[in-house]
GROMACS .gro file of C-alpha atoms in nm:
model
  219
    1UNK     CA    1   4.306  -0.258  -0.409
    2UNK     CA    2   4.049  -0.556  -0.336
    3UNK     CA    3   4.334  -0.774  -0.547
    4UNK     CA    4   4.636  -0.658  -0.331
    5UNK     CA    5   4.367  -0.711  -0.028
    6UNK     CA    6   4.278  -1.018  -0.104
    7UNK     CA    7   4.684  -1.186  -0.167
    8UNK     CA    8   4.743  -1.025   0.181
    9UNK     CA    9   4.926  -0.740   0.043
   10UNK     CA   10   4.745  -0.487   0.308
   11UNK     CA   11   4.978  -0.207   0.259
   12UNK     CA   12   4.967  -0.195  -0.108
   13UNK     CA   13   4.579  -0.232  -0.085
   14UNK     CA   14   4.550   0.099   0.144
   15UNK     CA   15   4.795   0.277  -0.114
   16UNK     CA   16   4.530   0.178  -0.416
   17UNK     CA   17   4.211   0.255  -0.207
   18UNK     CA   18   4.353   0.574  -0.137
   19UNK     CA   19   4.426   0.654  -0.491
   20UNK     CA   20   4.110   0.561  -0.604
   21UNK     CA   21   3.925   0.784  -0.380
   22UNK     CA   22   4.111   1.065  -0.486
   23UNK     CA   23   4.026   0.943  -0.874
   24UNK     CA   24   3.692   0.901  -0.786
   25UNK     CA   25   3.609   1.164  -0.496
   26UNK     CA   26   3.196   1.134  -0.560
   27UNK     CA   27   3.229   0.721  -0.535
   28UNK     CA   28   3.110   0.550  -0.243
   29UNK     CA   29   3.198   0.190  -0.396
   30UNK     CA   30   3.523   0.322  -0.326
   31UNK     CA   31   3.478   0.383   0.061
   32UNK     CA   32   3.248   0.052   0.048
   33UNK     CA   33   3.538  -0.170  -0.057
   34UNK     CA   34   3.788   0.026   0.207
   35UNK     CA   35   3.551  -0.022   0.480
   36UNK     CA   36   3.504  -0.358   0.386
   37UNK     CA   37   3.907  -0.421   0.403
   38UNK     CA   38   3.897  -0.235   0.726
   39UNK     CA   39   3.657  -0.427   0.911
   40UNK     CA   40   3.818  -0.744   0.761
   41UNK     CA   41   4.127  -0.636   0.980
   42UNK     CA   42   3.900  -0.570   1.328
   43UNK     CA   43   4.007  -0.190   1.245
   44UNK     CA   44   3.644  -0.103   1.312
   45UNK     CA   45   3.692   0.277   1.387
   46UNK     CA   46   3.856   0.328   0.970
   47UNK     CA   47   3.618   0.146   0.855
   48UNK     CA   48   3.368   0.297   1.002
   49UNK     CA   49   3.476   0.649   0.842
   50UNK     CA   50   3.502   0.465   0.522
   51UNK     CA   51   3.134   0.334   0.575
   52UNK     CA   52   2.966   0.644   0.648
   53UNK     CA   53   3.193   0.844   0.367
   54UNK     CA   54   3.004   0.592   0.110
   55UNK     CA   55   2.702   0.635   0.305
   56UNK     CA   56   2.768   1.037   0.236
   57UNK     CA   57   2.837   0.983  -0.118
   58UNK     CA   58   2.477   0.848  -0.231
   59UNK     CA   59   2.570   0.477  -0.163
   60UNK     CA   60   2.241   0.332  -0.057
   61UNK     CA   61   2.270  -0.087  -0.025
   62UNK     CA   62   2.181  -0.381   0.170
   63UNK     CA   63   2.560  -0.435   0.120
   64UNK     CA   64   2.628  -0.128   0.300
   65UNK     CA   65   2.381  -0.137   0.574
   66UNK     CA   66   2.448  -0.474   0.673
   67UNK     CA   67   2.828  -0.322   0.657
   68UNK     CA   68   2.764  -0.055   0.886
   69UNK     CA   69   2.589  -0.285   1.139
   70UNK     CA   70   2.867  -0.497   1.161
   71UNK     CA   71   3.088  -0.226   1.196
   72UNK     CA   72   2.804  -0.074   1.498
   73UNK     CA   73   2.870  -0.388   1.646
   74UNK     CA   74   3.221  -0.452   1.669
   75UNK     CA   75   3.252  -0.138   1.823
   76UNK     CA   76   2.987  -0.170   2.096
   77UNK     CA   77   2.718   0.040   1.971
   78UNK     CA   78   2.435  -0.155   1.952
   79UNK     CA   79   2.207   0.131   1.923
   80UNK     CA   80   2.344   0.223   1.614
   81UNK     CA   81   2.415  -0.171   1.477
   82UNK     CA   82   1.999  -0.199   1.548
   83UNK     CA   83   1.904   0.117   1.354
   84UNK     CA   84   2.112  -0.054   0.984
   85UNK     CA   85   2.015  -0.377   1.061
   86UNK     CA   86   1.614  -0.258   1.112
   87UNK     CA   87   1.653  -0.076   0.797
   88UNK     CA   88   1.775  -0.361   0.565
   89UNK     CA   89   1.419  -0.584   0.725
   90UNK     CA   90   1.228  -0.287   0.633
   91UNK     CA   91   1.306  -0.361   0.264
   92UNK     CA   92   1.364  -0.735   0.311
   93UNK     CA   93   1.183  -0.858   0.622
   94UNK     CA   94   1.270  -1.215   0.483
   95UNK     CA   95   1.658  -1.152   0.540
   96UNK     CA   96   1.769  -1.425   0.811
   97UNK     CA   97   2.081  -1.246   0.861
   98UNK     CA   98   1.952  -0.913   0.959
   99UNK     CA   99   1.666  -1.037   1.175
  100UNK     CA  100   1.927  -1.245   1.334
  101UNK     CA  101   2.198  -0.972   1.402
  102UNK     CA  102   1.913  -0.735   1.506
  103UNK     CA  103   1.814  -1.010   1.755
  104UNK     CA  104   2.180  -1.035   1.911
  105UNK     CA  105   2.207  -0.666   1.927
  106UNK     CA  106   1.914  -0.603   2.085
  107UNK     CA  107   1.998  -0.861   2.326
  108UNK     CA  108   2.295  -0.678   2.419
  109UNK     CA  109   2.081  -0.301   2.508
  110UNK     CA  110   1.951  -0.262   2.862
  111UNK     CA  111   1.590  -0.130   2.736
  112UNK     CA  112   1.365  -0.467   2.880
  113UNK     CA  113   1.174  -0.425   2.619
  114UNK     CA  114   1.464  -0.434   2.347
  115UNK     CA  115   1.515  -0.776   2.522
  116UNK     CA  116   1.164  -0.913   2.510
  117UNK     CA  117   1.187  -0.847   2.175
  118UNK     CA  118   1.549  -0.989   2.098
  119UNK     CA  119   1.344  -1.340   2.215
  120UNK     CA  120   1.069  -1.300   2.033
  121UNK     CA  121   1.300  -1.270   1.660
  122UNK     CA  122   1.529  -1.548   1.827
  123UNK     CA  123   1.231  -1.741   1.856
  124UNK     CA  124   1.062  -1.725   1.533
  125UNK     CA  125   1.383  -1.742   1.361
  126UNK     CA  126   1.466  -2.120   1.544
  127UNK     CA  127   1.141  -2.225   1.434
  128UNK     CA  128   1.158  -2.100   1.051
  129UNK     CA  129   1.490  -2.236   1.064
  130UNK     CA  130   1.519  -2.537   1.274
  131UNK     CA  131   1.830  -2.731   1.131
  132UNK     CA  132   2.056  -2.368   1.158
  133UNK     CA  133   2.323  -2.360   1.416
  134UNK     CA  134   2.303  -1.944   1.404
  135UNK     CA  135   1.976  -1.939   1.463
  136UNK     CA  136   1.977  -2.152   1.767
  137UNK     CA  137   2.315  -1.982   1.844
  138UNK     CA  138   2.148  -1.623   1.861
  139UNK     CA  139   1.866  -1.755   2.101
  140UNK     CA  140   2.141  -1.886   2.351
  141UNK     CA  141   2.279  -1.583   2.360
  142UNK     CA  142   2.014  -1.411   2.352
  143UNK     CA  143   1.871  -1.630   2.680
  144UNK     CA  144   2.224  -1.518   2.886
  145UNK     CA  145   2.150  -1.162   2.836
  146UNK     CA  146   1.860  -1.214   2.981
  147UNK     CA  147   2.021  -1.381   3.258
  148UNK     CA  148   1.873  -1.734   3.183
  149UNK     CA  149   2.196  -1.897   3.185
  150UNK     CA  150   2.095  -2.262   3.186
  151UNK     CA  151   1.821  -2.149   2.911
  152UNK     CA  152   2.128  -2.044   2.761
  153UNK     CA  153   2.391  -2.330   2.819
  154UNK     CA  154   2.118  -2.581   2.611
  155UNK     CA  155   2.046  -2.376   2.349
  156UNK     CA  156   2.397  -2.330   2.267
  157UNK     CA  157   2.484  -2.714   2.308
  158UNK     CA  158   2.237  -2.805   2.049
  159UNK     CA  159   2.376  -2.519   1.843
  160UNK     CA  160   2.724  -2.625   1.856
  161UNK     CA  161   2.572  -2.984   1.827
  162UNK     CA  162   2.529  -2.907   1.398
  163UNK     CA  163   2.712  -2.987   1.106
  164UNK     CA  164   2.819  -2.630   1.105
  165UNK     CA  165   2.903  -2.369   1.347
  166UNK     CA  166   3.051  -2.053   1.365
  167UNK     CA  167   3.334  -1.968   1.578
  168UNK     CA  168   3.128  -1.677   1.744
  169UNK     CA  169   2.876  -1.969   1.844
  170UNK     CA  170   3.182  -2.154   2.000
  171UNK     CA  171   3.261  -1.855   2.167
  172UNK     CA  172   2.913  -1.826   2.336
  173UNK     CA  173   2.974  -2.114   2.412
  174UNK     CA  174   3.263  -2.156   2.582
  175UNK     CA  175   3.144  -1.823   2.784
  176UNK     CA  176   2.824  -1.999   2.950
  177UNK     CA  177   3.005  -2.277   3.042
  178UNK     CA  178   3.290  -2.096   3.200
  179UNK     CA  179   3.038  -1.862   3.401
  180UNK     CA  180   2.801  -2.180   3.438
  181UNK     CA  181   3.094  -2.324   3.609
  182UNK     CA  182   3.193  -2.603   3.348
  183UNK     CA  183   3.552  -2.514   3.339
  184UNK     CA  184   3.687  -2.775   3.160
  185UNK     CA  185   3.436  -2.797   2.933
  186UNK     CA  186   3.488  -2.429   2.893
  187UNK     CA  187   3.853  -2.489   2.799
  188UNK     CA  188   3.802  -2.758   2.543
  189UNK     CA  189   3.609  -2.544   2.347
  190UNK     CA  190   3.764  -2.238   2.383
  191UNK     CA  191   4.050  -2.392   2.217
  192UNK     CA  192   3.869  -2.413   1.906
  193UNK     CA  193   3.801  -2.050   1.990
  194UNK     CA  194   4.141  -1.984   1.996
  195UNK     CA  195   4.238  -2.130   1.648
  196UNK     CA  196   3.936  -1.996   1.501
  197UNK     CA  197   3.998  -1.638   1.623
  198UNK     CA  198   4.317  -1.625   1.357
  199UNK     CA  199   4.153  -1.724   1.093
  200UNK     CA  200   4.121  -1.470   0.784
  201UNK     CA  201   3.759  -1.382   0.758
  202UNK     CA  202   3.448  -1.174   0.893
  203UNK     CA  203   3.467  -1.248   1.286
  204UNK     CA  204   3.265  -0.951   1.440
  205UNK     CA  205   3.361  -1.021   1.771
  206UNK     CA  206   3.686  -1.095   1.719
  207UNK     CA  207   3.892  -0.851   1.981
  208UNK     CA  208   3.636  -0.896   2.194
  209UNK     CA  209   3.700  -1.311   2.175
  210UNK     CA  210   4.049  -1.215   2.224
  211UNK     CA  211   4.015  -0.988   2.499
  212UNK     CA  212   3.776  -1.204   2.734
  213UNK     CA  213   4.049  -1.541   2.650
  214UNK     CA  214   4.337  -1.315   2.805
  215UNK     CA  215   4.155  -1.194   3.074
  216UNK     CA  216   4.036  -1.540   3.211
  217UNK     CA  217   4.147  -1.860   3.303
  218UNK     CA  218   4.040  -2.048   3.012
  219UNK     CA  219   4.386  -1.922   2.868
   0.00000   0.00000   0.00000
């Protein structure tokens, strides 16, 4: 199934997932690899039954909680995205990633003091890691849900400033500067938005990217 996945074959890749779940009905790698495919495709609600299925089954990962925050994410529930990424620091409170996707996703609650303390792991993450775009990425964004939207337009300059950036950074971006009032600056980058959002590969906010380029006048 991951073979057929991975040369693009989707349909043929559902057919095998399916037929290995019914070979192997008490395997959550099964459900883990589906949900994996799933979320690949921005089909967050199947993989989200997939997720929780392996979750069901025993299947008790980093992999998979990282999984199912992503998944949380994507589909807007932050509240659920903070509860897997918080349990993947309480075994490794050294893992960047989940300290920076808790950050973001507490950013993104309404709880003020979910917010203070998006800033604070921003914050300490920028200074352990001072050379990474994400990390000074997450603080921008973190900044314009607090409001601070020039806070917010620097930090993600210097973010988009490093060797290398990810296209959800570009899409912060692009965001402050259009509601900032940059419009063409808003523009340029958002077409490296657009070309990024169809590439193959994890994008989390992917139909969200695409949803806020049709709806505005940076398309």
């Amino acid at each position: 199934a991951v073979m057929h996945f991975r040369q693009q074959e989707t349909d043929k890749a559902i057919k095998q997932f399916a037929a290995a779940a019914r070979k192997h009905p008490s395997d959550g790698r099964v459900h883990y690899e589906a949900a994996g495919m799933y979320l690949l495709l921005d089909q967050a609600e199947q993989a989200k039954r997939h997720a929780d299925k392996a979750a069901e089954l025993g299947l008790d990962t980093l992999k998979l909680s990282m999984q199912r925050g992503f998944i949380a994410r994507q589909l807007g529930e932050y509240a659920e995205a903070e509860k897997h990424f918080s349990k993947v620091l309480e075994d490794v409170p050294t893992y960047f990633e989940a300290s920076n996707q808790l950050a973001l996703v507490l950013s993104q609650q309404d709880d003020p003091e979910k917010k203070r303390r998006a800033l604070e792991l921003a914050a300490l993450n920028a200074r352990q890691y001072p050379n990474s775009s994400q990390a000074m990425s997450t603080v921008g964004w973190v900044y314009y849900n607090l409001g601070r939207k020039e806070e917010a337009q620097r930090a993600l300059q210097a973010a988009a400033s490093r060797p290398t950036v990810r296209s959800e950074t570009l899409y912060f971006l692009a965001r402050v500067l259009w509601e900032n009032g940059s419009k063409e600056d808003a523009r340029r980058i958002a077409e490296k938005v657009k070309v990024a959002v169809e590439q193959p590969g994890l994008l989390v906010l992917r139909p969200e990217i695409k949803k806020w380029i049709a709806e505005t006048a940076v398309n």
